Coordinates of C-alpha atoms in Angstrom, one line a residue:
Chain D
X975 CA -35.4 20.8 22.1
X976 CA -37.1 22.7 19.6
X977 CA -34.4 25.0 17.5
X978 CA -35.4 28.4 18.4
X979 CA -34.1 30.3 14.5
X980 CA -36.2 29.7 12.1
X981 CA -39.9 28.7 12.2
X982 CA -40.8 25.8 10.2
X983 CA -42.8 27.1 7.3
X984 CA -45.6 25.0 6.5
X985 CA -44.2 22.4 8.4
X986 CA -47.7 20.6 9.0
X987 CA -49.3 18.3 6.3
X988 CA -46.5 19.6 3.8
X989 CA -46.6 17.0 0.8
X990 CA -43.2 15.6 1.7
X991 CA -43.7 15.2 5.7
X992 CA -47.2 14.0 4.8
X993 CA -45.8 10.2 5.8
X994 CA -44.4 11.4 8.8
X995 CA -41.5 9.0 7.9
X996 CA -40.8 9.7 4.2
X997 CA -39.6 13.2 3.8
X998 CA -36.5 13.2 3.0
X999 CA -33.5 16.2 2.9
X1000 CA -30.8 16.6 0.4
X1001 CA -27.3 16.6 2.7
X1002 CA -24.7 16.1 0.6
X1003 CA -23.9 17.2 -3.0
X1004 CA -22.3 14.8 -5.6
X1005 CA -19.1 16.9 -5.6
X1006 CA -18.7 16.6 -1.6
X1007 CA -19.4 12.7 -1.6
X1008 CA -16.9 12.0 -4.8
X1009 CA -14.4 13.9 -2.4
X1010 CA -15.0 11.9 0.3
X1011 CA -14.8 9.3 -1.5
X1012 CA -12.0 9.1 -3.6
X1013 CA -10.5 10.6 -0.5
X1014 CA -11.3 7.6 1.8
X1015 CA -10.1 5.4 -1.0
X1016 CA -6.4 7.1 -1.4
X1017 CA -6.2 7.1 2.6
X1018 CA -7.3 3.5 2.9
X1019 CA -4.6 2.9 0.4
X1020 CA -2.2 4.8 1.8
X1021 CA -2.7 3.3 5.9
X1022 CA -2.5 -0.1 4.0
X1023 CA 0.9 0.0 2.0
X1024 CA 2.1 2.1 5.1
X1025 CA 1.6 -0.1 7.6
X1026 CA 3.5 -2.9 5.3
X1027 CA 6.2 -0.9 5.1
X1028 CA 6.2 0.2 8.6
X1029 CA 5.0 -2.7 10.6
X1030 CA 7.6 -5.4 10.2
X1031 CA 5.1 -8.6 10.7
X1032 CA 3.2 -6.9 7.7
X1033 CA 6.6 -6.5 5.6
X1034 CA 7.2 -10.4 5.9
X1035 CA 4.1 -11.5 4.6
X1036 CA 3.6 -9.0 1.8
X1037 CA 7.5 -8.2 0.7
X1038 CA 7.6 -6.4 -2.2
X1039 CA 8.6 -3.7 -0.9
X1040 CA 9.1 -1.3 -3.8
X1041 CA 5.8 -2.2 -5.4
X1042 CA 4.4 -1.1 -2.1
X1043 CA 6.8 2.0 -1.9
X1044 CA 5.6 3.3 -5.9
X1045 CA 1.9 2.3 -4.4
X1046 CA 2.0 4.4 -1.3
X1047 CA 4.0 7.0 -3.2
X1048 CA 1.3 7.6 -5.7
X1049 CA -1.3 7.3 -3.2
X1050 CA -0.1 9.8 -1.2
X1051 CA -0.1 12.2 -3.8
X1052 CA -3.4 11.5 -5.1
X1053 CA -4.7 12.5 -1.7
X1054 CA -5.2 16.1 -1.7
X1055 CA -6.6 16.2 -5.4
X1056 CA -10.1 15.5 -5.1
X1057 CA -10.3 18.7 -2.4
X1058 CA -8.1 20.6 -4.9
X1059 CA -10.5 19.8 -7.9
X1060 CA -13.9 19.7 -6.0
X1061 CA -12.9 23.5 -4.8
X1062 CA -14.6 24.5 -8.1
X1063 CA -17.6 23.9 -7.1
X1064 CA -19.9 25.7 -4.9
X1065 CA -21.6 22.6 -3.1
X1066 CA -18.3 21.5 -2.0
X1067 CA -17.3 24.9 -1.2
X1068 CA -20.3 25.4 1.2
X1069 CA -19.2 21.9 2.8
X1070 CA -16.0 23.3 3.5
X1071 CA -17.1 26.4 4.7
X1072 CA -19.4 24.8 7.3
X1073 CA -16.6 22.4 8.7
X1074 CA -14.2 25.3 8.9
X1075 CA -16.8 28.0 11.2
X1076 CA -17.1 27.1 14.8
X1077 CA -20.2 28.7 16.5
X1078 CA -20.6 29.3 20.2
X1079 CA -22.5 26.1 20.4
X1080 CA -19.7 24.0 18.9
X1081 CA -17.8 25.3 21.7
X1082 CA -20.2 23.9 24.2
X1083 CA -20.9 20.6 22.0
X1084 CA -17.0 20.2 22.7
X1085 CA -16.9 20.9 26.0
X1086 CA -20.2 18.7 26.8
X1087 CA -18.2 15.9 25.2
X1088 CA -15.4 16.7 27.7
X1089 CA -17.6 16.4 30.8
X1090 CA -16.5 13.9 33.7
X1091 CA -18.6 11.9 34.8
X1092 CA -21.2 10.2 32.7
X1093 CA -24.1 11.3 34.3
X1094 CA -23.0 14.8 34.2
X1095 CA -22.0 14.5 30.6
X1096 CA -24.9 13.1 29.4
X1097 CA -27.2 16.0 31.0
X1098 CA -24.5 18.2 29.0
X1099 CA -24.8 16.8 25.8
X1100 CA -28.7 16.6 25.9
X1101 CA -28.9 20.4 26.8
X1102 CA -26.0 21.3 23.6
X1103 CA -27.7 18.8 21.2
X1104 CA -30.2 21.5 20.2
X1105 CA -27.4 23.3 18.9
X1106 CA -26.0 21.2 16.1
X1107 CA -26.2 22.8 13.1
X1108 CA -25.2 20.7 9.7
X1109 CA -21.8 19.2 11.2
X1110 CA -21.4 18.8 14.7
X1111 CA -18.4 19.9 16.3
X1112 CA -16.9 16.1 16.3
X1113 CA -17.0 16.1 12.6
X1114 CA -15.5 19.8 12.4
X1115 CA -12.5 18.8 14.4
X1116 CA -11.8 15.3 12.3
X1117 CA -12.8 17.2 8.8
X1118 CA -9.8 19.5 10.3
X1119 CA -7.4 17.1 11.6
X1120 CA -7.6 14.8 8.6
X1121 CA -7.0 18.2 6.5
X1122 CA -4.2 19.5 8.3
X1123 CA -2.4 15.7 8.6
X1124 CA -3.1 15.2 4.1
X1125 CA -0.9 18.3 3.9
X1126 CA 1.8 16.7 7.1
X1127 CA 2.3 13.5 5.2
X1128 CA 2.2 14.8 1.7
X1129 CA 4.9 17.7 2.7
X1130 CA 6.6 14.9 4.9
X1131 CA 6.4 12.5 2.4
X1132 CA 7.6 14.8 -0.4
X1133 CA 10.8 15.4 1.7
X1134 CA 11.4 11.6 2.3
X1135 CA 11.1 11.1 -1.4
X1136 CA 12.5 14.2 -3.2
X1137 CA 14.8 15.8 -0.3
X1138 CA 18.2 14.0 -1.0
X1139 CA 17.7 15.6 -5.0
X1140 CA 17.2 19.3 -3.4
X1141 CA 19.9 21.7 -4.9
X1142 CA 20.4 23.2 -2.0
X1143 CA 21.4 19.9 0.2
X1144 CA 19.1 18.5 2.4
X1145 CA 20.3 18.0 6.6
X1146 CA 20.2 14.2 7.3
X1147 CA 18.7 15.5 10.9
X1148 CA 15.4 16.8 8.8
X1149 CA 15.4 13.6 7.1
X1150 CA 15.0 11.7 10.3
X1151 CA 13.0 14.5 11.3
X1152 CA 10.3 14.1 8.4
X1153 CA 10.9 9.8 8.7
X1154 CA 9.5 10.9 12.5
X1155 CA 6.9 13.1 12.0
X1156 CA 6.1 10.9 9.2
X1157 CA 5.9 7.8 11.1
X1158 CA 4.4 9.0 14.4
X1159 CA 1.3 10.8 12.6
X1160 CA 0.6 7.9 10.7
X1161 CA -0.5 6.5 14.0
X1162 CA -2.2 9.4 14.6
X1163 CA -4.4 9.0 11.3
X1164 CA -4.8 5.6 11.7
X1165 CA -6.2 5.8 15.2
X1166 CA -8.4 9.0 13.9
X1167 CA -9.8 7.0 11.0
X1168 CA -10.4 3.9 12.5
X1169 CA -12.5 6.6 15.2
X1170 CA -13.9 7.4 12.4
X1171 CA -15.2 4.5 11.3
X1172 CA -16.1 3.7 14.6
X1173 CA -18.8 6.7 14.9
X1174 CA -19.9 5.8 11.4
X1175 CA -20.8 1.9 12.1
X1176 CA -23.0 3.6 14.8
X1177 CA -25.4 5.3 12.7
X1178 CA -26.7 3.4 10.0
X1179 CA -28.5 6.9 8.3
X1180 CA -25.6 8.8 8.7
X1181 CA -23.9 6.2 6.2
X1182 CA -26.9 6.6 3.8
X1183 CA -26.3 10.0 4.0
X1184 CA -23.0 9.8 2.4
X1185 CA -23.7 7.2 0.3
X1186 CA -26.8 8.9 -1.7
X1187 CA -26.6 12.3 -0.6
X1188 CA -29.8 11.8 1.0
X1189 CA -31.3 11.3 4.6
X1190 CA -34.8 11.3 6.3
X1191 CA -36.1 14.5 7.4
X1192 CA -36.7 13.2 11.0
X1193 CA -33.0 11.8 11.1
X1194 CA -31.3 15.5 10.0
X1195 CA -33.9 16.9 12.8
X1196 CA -33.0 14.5 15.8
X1197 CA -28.9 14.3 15.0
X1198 CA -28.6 18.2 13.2
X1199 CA -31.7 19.9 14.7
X1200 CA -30.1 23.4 13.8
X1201 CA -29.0 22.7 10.3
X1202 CA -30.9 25.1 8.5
X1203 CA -31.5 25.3 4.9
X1204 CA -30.9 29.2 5.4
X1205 CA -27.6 28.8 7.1
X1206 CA -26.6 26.0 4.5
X1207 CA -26.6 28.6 1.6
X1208 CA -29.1 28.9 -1.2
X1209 CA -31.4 25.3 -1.5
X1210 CA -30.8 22.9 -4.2
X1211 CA -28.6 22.2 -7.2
X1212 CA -25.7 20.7 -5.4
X1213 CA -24.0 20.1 -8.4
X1214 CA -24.6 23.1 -11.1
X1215 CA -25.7 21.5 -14.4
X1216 CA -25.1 18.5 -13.5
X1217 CA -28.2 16.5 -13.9
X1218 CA -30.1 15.2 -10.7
X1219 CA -29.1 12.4 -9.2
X1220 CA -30.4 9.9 -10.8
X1221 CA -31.2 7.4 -7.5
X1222 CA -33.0 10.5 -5.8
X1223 CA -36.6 8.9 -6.9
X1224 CA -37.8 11.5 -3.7
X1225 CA -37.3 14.9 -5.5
X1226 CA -40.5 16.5 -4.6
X1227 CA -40.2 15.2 -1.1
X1228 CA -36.9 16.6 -1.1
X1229 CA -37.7 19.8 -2.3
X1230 CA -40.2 20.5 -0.2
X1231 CA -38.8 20.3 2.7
X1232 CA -35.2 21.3 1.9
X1233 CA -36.7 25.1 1.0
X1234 CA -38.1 24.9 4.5
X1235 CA -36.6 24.2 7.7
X1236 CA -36.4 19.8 7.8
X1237 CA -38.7 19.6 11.2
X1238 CA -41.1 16.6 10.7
X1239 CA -43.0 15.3 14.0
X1240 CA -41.1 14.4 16.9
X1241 CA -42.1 11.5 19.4
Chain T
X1111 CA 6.3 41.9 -5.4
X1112 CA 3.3 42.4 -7.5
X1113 CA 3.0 45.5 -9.6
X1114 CA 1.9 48.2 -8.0
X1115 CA -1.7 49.3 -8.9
X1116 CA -3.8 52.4 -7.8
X1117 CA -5.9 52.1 -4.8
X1118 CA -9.5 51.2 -5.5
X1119 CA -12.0 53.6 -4.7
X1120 CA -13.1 52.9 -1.2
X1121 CA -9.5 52.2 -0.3
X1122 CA -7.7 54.9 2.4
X1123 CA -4.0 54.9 1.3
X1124 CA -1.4 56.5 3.3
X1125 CA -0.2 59.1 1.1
X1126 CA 1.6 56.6 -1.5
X1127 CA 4.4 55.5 1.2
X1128 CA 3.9 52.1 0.8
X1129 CA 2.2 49.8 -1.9
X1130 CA -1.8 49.4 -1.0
X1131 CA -2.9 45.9 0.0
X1132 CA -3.9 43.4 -2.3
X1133 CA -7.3 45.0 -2.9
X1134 CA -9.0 41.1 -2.1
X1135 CA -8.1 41.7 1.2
X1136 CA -11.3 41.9 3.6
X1137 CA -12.4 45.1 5.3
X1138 CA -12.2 43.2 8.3
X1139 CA -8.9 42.1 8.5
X1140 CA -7.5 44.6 7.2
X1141 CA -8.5 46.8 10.0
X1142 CA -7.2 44.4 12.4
X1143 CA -3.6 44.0 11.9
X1144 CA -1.9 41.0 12.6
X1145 CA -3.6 38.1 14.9
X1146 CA -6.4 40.0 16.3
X1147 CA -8.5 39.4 13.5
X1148 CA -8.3 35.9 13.9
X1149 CA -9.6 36.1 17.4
X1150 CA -12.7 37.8 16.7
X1151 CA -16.2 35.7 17.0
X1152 CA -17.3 37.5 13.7
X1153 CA -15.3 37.0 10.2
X1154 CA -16.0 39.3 7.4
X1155 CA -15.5 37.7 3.6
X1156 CA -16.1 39.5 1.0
X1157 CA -18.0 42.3 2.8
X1158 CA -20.5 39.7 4.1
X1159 CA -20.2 38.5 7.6
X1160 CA -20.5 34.8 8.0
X1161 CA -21.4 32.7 11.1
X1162 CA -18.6 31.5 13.4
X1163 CA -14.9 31.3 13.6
X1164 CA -12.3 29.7 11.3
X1165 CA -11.3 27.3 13.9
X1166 CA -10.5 24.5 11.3
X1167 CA -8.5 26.7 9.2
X1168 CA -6.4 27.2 13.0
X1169 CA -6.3 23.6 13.4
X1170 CA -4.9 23.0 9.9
X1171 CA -2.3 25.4 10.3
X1172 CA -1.5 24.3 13.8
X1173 CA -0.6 20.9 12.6
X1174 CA 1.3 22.6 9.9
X1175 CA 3.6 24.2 12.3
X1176 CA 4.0 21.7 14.7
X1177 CA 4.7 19.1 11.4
X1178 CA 7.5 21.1 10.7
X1179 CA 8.9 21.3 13.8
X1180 CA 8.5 18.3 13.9
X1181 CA 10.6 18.0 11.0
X1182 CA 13.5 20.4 12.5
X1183 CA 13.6 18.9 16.0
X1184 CA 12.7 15.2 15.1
X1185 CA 15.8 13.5 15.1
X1186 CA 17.0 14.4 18.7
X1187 CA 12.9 13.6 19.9
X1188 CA 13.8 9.9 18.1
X1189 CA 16.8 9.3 19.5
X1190 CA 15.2 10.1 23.0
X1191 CA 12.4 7.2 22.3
X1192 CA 14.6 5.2 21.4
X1193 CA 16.6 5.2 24.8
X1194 CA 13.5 5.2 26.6
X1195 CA 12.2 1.7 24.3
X1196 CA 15.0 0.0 23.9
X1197 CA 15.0 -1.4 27.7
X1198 CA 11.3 -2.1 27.1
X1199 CA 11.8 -3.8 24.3
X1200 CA 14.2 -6.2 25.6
X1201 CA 12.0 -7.0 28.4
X1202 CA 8.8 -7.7 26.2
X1203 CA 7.7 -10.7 26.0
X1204 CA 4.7 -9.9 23.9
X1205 CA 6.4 -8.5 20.8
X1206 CA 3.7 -5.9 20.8
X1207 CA 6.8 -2.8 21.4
X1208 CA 8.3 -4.1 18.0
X1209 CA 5.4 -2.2 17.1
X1210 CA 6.6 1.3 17.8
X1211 CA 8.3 2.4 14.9
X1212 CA 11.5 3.4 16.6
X1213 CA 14.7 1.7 16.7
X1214 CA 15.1 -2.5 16.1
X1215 CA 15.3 -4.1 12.6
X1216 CA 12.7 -3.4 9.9
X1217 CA 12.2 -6.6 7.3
X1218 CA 12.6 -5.6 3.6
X1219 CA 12.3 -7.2 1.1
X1220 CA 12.3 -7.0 -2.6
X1221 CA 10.2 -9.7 -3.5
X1222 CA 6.9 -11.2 -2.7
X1223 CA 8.6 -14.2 -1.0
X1224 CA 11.6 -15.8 -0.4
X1225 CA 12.4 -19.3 -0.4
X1226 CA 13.6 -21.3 3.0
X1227 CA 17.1 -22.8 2.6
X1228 CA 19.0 -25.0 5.0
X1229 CA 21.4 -27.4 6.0
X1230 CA 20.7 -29.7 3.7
X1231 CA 19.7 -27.2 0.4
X1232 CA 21.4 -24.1 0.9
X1233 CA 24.5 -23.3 -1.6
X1234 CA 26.7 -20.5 -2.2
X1235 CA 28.2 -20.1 -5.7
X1236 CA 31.6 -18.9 -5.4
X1237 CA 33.1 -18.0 -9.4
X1238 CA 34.0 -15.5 -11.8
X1239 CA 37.1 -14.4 -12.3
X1240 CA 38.9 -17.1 -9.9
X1241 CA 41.3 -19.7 -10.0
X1242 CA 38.7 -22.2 -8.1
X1243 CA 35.5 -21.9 -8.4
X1244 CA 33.1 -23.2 -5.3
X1245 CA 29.9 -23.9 -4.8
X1246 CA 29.5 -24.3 -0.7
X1247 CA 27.1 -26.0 1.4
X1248 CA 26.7 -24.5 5.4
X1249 CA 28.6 -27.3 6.7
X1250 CA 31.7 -26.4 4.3
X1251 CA 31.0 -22.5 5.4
X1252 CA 30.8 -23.7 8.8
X1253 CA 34.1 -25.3 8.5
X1254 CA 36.1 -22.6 7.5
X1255 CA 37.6 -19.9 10.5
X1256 CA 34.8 -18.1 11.9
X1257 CA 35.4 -14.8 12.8
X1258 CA 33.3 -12.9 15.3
X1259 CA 32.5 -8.8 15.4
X1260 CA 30.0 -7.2 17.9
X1261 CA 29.0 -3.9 16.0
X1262 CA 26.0 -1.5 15.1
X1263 CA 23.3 -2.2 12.0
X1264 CA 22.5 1.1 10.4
X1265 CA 20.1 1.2 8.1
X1266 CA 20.3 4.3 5.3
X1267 CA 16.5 5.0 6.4
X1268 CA 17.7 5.8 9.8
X1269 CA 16.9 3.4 11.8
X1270 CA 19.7 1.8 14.1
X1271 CA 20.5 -1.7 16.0
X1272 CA 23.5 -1.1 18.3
X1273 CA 25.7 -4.0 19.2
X1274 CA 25.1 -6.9 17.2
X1275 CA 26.7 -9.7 17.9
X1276 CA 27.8 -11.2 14.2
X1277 CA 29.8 -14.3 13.2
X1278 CA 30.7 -16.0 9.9
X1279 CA 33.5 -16.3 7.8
X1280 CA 35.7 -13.3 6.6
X1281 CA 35.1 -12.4 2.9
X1282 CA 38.6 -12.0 2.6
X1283 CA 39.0 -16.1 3.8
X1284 CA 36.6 -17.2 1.7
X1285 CA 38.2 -15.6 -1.9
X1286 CA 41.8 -16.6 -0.7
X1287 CA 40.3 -19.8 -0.9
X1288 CA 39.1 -19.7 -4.4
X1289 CA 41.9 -17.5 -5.3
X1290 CA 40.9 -14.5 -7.0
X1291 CA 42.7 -13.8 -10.2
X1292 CA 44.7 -10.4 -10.2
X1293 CA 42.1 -9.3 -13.1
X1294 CA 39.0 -9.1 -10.9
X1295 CA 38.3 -5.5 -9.5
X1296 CA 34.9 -5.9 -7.8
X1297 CA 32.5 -8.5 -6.6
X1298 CA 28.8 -9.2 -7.6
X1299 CA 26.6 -10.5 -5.0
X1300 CA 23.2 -12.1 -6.0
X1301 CA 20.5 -12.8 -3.8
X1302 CA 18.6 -16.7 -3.7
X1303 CA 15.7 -14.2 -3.3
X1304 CA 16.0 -13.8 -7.3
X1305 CA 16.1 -10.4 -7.8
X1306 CA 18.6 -8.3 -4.7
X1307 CA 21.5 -8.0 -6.2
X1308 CA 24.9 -6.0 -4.7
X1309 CA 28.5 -5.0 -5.3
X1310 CA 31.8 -4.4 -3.6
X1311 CA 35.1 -3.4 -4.9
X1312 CA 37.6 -5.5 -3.8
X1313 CA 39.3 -3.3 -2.0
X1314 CA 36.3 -2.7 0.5
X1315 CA 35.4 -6.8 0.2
X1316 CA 38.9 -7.9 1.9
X1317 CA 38.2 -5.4 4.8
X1318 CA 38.1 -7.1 8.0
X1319 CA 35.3 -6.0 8.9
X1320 CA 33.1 -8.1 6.2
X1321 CA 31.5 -10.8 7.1
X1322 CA 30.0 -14.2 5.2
X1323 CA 27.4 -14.1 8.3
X1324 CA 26.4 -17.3 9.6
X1325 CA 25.3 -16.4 12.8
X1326 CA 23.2 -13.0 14.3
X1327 CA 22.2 -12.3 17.7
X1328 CA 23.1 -15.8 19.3
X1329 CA 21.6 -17.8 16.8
X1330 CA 22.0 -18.7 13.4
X1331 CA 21.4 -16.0 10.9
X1332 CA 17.0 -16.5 10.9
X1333 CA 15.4 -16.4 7.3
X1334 CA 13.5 -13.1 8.4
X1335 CA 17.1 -11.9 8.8
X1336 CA 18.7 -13.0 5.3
X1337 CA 19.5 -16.2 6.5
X1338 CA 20.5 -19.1 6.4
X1339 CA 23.8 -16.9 5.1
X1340 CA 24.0 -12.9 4.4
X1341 CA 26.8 -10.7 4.0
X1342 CA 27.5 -8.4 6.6
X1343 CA 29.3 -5.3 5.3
X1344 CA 29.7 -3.4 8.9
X1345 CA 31.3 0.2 7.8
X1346 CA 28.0 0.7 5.4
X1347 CA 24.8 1.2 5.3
X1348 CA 22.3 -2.2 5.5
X1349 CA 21.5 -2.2 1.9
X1350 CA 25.5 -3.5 1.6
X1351 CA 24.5 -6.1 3.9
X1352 CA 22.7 -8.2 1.0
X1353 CA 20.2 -10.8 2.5
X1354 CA 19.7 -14.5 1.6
X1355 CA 23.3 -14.7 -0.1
X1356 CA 23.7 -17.1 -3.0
X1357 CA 25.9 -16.1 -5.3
X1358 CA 29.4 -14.9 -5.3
X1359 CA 30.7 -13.9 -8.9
X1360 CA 34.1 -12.2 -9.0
X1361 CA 34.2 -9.3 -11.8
X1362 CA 36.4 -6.8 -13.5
X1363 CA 34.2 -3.6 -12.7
X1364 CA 31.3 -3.2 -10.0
X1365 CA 27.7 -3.5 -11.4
X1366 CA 25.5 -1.4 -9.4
X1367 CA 23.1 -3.2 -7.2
X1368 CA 19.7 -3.5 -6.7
X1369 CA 18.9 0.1 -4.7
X1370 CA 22.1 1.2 -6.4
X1371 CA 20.0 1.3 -9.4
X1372 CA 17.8 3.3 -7.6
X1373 CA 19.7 5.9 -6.2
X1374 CA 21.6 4.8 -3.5
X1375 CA 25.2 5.5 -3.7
X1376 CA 27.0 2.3 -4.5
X1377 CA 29.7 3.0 -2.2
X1378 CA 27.6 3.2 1.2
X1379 CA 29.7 4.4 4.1
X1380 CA 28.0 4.8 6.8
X1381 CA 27.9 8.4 7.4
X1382 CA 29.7 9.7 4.3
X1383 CA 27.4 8.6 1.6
X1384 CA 23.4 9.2 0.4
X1385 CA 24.0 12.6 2.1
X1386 CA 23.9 11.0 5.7
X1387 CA 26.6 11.9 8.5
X1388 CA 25.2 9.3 11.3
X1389 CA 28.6 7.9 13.3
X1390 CA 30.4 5.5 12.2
X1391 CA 29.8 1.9 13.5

């Protein structure tokens, strides 16, 4: 399951792979993990004072409820800001731009997962795994979902809250409308986060990986075997000007193999 | 309409008819008008052709549109659910439907908790501008004429309860009996909860349709319901309705109440105030 692009350049006794286990790749820039970050933390907020106001066992045991209303309120609109601000730089930028592009082989990633029949869908996900490039085409789909339902609830939201003071009037049928759409997608996120989380308590690296920014070379080559350093953009400074991370004790390791293709040793 | 600007260079116009595109408009889409461009396996930015399509751009844009028709066709989807849960609901023993979020009473509150009155330490004040003013335990409540009304909650977020069976004493009963002074124009209500507070003229408190509740769905009033007494103001909206009643003052003008102060309009008629036209109960 070799990836057929690129061929590793110097990928033998390279100073990085030379511990087989050690090299390391640089995955995620600062700006991308403060966004999902500060992200996850408005969302969590936002499930959390929505479910008290929407769950009625909740309701009784918390009260309060416009505390939780001004909580949820700002919440909400603190969601989308950390994309809108990260869009300045170009780490994030590349992020986004590799979510957004399906390939042919995220076609056939989706339509492995799809497969009846476990057998049958485990022959087709060993035969697309080759293809997975930085994101898979799980992660596409939930960085797409999640996008599309921040801007739902916040222009939901914003009708709920500011609709009645429109000039113009507002239709008491879009207000139940929005409370619905509102409401019912609010399930919908919950149930995709909590998927989420779900995938992510599977894969202990994967969780490093958005923690530091950093994961093993062999890890990125077993989950991400077609993530190429060439098809990522230009290597290295995540963050321009910002100064290196300063946890990232592996640079050299890091360097080395992210100006190649990250392809330690299989086996 | 932005200004218009000359063409750049490499830009065929058609002879100055109509304004050029925005000149950051790809090559690429602009030769394919419309959706096409969208469909195609290769999308051209800024000259350079980069892997893939946008398919999480389509999905972002997808839940865009159906969010807002959402929005526009929402209300009549609700009602729907609600005919099809409502049987379910009564049927479920589990308590796992009250769940959904469609239809059945929603718990607010206003405060972090709310203390448990009965029997024996429950009071309503009864003053103000009276002749003689009361302070009522439940037994003396429960010893006045109960009155009885089977009618709809609706709640100014939308949500509805249809045919609630509601019994207590009439408002109108219980200031006769304290004798409200011809200078009193409105009534305060205060919540035991400490902070919910509400108003009525009194023209819209001696309607016979406004209850001292005592009792709720075969039952006592429960404390999760604004018991051991609420008001029960049927023709408006559920924020009328104050929970865990404890205090009657009779005034000469109406002070907004607690949502009142918070933009709710003070005199909530179901379906001709806060910009609402559900049917009457």
């Amino acid at each position: 399951m070799t990836p057929s692009d690129p061929p590793p350049p110097a990928a033998g006794p390279s100073p990085a792979s030379g511990g087989s286990g050690l090299a390391t790749v640089r995955r995620f820039g600062r700006s991308t993990r403060l966004v999902h970050w500060t992200t996850a933390a408005a969302m969590g907020c936002c499930l959390a004072t929505g479910a008290v106001l929407l769950l009625p066992p909740l309701a009784e045991l918390v009260g309060r409820r416009r505390l939780v209303e001004l909580i949820h309120l700002y919440a909400g609109l603190a969601l989308p800001v950390p994309m809108l601000v990260a869009a300045a730089t170009t780490g994030y930028r590349r992020d986004v731009r590799a979510l957004n592009r399906f390939t042919a082989a995220d076609g056939a990633w989706l339509r492995a997962r799809l497969r009846l029949g476990a057998w049958q869908r485990a022959r087709a996900r060993a035969a697309v795994a080759g293809g997975v490039g930085k994101f898979n085409a799980g992660q596409k789909v939930y960085a797409a979902f999640v996008a599309g339902a921040i801007l739902v609830m916040l222009g939901t939201g914003v009708l709920l809250q500011w609709g009645p003071d429109l000039p113009g009037g507002f239709p008491v049928a879009w207000r139940t409308g929005a409370t619905f759409v509102h409401d019912l997608l609010a399930y919908g996120l919950f149930f995709g986060v909590a998927g989420h989380l779900w995938m992510a308590s599977r894969d202990p690296i994967a969780r490093v990986g958005i923690r530091t920014g950093t994961v093993p070379a062999w890890w990125a080559a077993r989950e991400h075997p077609a993530w190429t350093v060439s098809a990522d953009g230009p290597p290295i400074p995540d963050d321009p000007g910002g100064p290196a991370d300063p946890g990232s004790q592996d640079d050299s390791g890091d360097r080395a193999v992210r100006s190649g293709h990250p392809l330690p040793p299989r086996g | 309409m932005p200004p218009a600007r000359s063409p750049s260079p490499g830009w065929p116009s058609p002879a100055g008819t109509s304004p050029p595109d925005p000149p950051d408009r790809p090559a690429g889409s602009a030769a394919a008008p419309g959706r096409s461009g969208l469909l195609r396996n290769r999308v051209f930015t800024g000259g350079v052709a980069s892997e893939g399509t946008p398919v999480g751009r389509r999905i972002v844009l997808a839940m865009l549109a159906l969010g807002a028709a959402g929005v526009a066709v929402g209300a009549r989807a609700e009602r729907a659910l609600e005919r099809v849960i409502d049987p379910v609901r009564r049927n479920d023993p589990t308590g796992l439907s009250d769940l959904l979020p469609v239809g059945n009473f929603r718990y607010y509150s206003v405060t972090s908790s709310v203390p448990r009155l009965g029997p024996a330490d429950y009071q309503l004040r009864v003053h103000g501008l009276v002749d003689r003013p009361r302070t009522l335990t439940l037994a003396d409540l429960g010893a006045m004429r109960q009155t009885a009304l089977v009618r709809d909650f609706q709640c100014v977020t939308g949500w509805r309860v249809g045919n609630v069976h509601w019994s207590g004493v009439l408002l109108s009963d219980l200031l006769a009996e304290v004798g409200v002074r011809p200078t009193a124009r409105a009534l305060t209500f205060r919540s035991f909860d400490g902070s919910y507070t509400e108003s009525l003229t009194l023209d819209q408190a001696t309607r016979p349709d406004v209850l001292v509740a005592l009792r709720m769905i075969d039952g006592p009033v429960t404390h999760d319901h604004g018991g051991p007494v609420r008001l029960y103001v049927a023709p408006m909206y559920g924020y009328k309705s104050i929970k865990w009643l404890g205090e009657i003052e009779a005034v000469d003008h109406v002070t907004p109440g607690y949502w009142e102060e918070r933009g709710y309009d003070v005199d909530g008629w179901i379906g001709r105030s806060n910009g609402r036209d559900d049917d009457p109960v």
